[in-house]
PDB file of C-alpha atoms and ligand atoms in Angstrom:
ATOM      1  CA  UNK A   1       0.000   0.000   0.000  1.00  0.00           C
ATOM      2  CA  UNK A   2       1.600   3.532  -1.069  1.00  0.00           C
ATOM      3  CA  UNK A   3       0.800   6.259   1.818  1.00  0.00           C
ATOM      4  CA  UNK A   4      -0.250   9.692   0.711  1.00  0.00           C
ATOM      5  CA  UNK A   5       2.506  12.133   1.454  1.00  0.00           C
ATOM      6  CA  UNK A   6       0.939  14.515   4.049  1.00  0.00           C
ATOM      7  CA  UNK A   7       3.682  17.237   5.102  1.00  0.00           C
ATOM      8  CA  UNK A   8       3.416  20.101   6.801  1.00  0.00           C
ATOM      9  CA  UNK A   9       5.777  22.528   8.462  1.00  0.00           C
ATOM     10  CA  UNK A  10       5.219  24.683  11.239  1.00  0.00           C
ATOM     11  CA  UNK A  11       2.993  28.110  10.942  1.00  0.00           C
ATOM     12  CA  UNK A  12       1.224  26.158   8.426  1.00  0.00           C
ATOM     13  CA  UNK A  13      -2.429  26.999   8.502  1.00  0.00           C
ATOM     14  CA  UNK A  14      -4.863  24.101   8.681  1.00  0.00           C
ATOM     15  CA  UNK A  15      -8.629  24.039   8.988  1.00  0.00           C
ATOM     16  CA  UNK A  16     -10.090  21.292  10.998  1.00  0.00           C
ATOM     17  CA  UNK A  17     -12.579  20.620  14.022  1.00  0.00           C
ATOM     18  CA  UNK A  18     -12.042  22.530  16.501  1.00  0.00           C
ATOM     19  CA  UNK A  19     -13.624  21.146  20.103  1.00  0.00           C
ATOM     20  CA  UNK A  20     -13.382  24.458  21.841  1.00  0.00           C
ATOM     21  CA  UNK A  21     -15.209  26.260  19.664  1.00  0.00           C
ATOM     22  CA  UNK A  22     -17.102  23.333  18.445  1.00  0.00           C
ATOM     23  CA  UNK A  23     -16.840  24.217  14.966  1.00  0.00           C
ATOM     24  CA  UNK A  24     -14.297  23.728  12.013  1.00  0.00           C
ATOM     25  CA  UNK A  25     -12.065  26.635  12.759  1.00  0.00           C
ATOM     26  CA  UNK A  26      -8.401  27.575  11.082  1.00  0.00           C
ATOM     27  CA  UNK A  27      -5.631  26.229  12.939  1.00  0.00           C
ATOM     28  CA  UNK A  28      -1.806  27.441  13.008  1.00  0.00           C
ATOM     29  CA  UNK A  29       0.464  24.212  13.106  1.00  0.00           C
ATOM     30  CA  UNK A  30       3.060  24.754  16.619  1.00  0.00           C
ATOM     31  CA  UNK A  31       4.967  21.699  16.003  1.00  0.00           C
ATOM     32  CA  UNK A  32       5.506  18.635  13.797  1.00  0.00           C
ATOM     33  CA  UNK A  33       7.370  15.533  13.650  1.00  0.00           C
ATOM     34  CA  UNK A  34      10.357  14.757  11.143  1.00  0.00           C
ATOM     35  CA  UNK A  35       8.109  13.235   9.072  1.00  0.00           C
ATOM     36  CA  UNK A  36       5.732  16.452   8.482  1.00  0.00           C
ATOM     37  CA  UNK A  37       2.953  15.125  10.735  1.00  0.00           C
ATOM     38  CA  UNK A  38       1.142  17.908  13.082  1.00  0.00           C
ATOM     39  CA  UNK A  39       2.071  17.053  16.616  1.00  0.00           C
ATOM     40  CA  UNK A  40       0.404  20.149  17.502  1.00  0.00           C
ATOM     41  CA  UNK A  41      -1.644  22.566  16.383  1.00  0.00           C
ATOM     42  CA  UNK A  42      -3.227  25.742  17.994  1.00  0.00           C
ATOM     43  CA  UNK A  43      -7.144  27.101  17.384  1.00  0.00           C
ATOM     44  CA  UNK A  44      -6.770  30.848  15.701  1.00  0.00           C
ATOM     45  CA  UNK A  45      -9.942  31.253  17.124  1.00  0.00           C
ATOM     46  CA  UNK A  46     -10.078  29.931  21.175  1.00  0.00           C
ATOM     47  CA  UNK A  47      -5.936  29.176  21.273  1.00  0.00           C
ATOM     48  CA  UNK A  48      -7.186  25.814  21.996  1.00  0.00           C
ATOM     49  CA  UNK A  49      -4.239  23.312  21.865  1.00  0.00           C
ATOM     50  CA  UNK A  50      -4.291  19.923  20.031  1.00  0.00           C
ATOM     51  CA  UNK A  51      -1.587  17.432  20.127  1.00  0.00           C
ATOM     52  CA  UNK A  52      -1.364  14.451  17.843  1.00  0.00           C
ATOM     53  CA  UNK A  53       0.723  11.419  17.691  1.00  0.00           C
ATOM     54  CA  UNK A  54       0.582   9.606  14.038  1.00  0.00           C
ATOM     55  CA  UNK A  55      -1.838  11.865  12.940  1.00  0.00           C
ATOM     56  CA  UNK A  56      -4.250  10.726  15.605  1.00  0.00           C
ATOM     57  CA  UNK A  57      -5.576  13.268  18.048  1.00  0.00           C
ATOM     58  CA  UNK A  58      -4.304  12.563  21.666  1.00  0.00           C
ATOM     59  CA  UNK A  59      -4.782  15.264  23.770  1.00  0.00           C
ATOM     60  CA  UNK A  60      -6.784  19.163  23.471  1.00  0.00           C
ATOM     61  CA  UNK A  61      -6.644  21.400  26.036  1.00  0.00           C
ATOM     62  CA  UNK A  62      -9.427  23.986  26.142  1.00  0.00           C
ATOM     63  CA  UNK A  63      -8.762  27.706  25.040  1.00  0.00           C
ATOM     64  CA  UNK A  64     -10.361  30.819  26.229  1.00  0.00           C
ATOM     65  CA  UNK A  65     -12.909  30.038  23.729  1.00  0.00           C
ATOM     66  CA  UNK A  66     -16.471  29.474  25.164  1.00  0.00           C
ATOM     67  CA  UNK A  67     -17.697  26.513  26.859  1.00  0.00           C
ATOM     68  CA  UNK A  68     -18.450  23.262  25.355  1.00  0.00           C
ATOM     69  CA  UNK A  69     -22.089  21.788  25.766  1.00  0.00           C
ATOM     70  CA  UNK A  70     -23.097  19.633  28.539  1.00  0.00           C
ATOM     71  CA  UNK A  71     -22.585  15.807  27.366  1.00  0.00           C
ATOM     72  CA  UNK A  72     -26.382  14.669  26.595  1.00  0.00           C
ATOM     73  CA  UNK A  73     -26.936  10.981  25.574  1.00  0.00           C
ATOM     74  CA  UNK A  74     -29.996  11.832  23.217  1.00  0.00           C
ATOM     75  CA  UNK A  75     -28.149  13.731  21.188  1.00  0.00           C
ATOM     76  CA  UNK A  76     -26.031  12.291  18.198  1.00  0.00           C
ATOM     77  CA  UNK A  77     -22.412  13.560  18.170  1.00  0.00           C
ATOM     78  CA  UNK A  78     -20.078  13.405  14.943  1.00  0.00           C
ATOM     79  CA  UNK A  79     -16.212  12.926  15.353  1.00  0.00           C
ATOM     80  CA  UNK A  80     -14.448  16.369  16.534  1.00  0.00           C
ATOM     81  CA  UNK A  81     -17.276  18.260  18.445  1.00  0.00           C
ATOM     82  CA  UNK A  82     -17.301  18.802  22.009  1.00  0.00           C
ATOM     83  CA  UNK A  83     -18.672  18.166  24.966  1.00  0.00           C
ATOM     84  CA  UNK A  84     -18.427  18.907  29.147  1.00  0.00           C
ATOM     85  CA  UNK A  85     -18.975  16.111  31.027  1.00  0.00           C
ATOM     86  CA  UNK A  86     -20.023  16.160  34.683  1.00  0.00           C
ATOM     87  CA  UNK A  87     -17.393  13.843  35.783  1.00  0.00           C
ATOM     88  CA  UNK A  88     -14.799  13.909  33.083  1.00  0.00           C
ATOM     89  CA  UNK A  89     -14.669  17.612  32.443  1.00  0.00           C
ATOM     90  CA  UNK A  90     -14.157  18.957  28.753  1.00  0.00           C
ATOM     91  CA  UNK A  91     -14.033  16.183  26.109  1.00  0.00           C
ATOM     92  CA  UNK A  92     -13.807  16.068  22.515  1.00  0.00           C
ATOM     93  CA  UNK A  93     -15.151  13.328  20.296  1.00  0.00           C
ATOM     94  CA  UNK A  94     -12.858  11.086  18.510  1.00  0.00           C
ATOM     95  CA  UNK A  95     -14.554   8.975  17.045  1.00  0.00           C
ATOM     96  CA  UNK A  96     -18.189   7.376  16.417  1.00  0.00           C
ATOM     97  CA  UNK A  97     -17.852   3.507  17.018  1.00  0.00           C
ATOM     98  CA  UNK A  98     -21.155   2.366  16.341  1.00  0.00           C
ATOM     99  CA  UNK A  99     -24.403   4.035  16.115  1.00  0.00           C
ATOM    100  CA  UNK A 100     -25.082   4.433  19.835  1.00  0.00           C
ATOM    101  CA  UNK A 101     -22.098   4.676  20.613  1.00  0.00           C
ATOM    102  CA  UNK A 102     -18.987   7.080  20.850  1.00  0.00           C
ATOM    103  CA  UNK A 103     -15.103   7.545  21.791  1.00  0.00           C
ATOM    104  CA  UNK A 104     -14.324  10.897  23.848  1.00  0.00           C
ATOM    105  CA  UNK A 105     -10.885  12.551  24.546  1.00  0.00           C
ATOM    106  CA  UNK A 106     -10.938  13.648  27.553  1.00  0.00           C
ATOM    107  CA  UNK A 107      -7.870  15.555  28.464  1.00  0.00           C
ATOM    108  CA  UNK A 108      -5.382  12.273  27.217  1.00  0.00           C
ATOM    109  CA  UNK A 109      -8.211   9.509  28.312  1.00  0.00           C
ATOM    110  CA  UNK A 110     -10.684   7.951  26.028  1.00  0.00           C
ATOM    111  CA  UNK A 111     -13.774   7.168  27.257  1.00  0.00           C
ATOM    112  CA  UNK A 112     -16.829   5.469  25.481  1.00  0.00           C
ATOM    113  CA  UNK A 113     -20.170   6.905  25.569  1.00  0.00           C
ATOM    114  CA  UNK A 114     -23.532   6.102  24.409  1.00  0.00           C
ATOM    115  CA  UNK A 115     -25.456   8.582  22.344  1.00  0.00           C
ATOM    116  CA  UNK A 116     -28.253   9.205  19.886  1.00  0.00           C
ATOM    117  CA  UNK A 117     -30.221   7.323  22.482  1.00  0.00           C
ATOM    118  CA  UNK A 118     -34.394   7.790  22.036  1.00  0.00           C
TER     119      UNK A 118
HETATM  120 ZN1  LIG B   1     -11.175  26.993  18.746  1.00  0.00          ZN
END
């Protein structure tokens, strides 16, 4: 399998989900590796920080932006929004594993959650 040649190189602008401001937002890259992955990447919009590791999300730490929803199982999340938990704190979805159910970063631990429950 031939891998697509991603590269980027710091100040780099990027425009991807942001989970502070819950919206797709423009994002300056702070850091990458040697192989022109992001490693980190900072919200233009809340200063939000993102950190990646193989081009997987593994930590975000919450800008000044505004708060994040409460985390409600009813409603249906998609991969990158946001969420405040009342035990975990600020989260960020990762990824949607099946319908009902969902992976969320919190700070650098995943937890699974249920959603889109009637
Ligand atoms: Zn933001």
């Amino acid at each position: 399998m031939k891998k697509k040649a991603e590269k980027y190189a710091v100040g780099d602008s990027i425009t991807m989900m942001c989970s502070g401001c819950d919206d797709e937002k423009p994002h300056t890259i702070e850091t990458v590796t040697k192989l022109g992955k992001i490693s980190k990447a900072i919200c233009d919009s809340c200063e939000g920080v993102s950190t990646f590791n193989r081009g997987v999300k593994t930590s975000v730490a919450v800008g000044k932006g505004k708060a994040a929803s409460p985390y409600d199982r009813n409603r249906k999340y998609r991969k990158g929004q946001a969420m405040t938990h009342s035990t975990f704190g600020h989260g960020e979805v990762t990824a949607v594993v099946e319908a009902q159910k969902i992976d969320v970063l919190f700070g650098d631990k995943t937890r699974r959650l249920i959603h889109a429950q009637d």
